[in-house]
Amino acid sequence: MNKLCPCGSQQVLENCCMPHLLNQSAPTAEALMRSRYTAYTLHQADYLYATTLLSERRYTSKTEILQWAQQNKWMKLEVLEATEKTVTFKAYYFDALGTPQIHHEKSTFKKVQDKWYYVSGKFFS
Ligand SMILES: [Zn+2]
């Protein structure tokens, strides 16, 4: 079964985000962002936590990440703009009440000892 990657790359999951999830690392900020979206669809809270910059982890918890991942039905990801350290995207999902929602964010990433981490996001409504 060659399942297309949830991140919308049109590649199969095993050749796209899955290797990053297994290595707990991605080669670029955009690849990390895409793999984090995929991690939400697969409820991989450990990966989401591990790829959050250490100093930012106190603002989040694995339990909250897992709840947010599980309560929503993730439909698709649209990457609008990517630079070396930022990615602007829209994530389409249905919330716990079944209402369609768009999460529009500009995320900032940081490379530490050759690994990319999610730092924070600016949200647009
Ligand atoms: Zn992917």
Short mmCIF file of C-alpha atoms in Angstrom, two decimals, residues 44-98:
data_model
loop_
_atom_site.label_atom_id
_atom_site.label_comp_id
_atom_site.label_asym_id
_atom_site.label_seq_id
_atom_site.Cartn_x
_atom_site.Cartn_y
_atom_site.Cartn_z
CA GLN A 44 2.51 11.47 16.77
CA ALA A 45 2.70 13.77 19.79
CA ASP A 46 6.22 12.57 20.68
CA TYR A 47 7.55 13.86 17.38
CA LEU A 48 5.75 17.19 17.73
CA TYR A 49 7.16 17.61 21.21
CA ALA A 50 10.68 16.48 20.24
CA THR A 51 10.82 18.91 17.30
CA THR A 52 9.77 21.89 19.41
CA LEU A 53 12.75 24.00 20.48
CA LEU A 54 13.77 22.99 24.00
CA SER A 55 13.22 26.48 25.47
CA GLU A 56 9.67 26.58 24.04
CA ARG A 57 8.55 23.20 25.35
CA ARG A 58 7.36 24.63 28.66
CA TYR A 59 4.55 26.36 26.75
CA THR A 60 3.20 23.07 25.53
CA SER A 61 2.61 19.52 26.71
CA LYS A 62 2.44 16.19 24.97
CA THR A 63 -1.06 15.67 26.34
CA GLU A 64 -2.30 18.95 24.87
CA ILE A 65 -0.61 18.21 21.55
CA LEU A 66 -2.19 14.78 21.43
CA GLN A 67 -5.64 16.12 22.30
CA TRP A 68 -5.40 18.82 19.62
CA ALA A 69 -4.20 16.23 17.08
CA GLN A 70 -6.96 13.76 17.93
CA GLN A 71 -9.92 16.06 18.31
CA ASN A 72 -9.55 17.51 14.82
CA LYS A 73 -9.96 15.78 11.50
CA TRP A 74 -7.03 16.95 9.35
CA MET A 75 -7.96 17.51 5.73
CA LYS A 76 -5.04 19.11 3.93
CA LEU A 77 -1.99 21.30 4.15
CA GLU A 78 -1.19 24.23 1.89
CA VAL A 79 2.30 25.72 2.10
CA LEU A 80 1.99 29.34 0.96
CA GLU A 81 5.54 30.52 1.41
CA ALA A 82 8.76 29.00 2.69
CA THR A 83 12.06 30.69 3.44
CA GLU A 84 15.12 29.22 5.11
CA LYS A 85 13.68 29.77 8.59
CA THR A 86 9.97 30.43 8.16
CA VAL A 87 6.99 28.66 6.64
CA THR A 88 3.59 30.23 6.06
CA PHE A 89 0.83 27.70 5.67
CA LYS A 90 -2.83 26.90 5.93
CA ALA A 91 -3.96 23.67 7.56
CA TYR A 92 -7.54 22.68 6.81
CA TYR A 93 -9.41 20.62 9.33
CA PHE A 94 -12.75 19.89 10.93
CA ASP A 95 -12.83 20.69 14.62
CA ALA A 96 -14.38 18.56 17.38
CA LEU A 97 -17.83 19.93 16.50
CA GLY A 98 -17.38 19.08 12.83
#
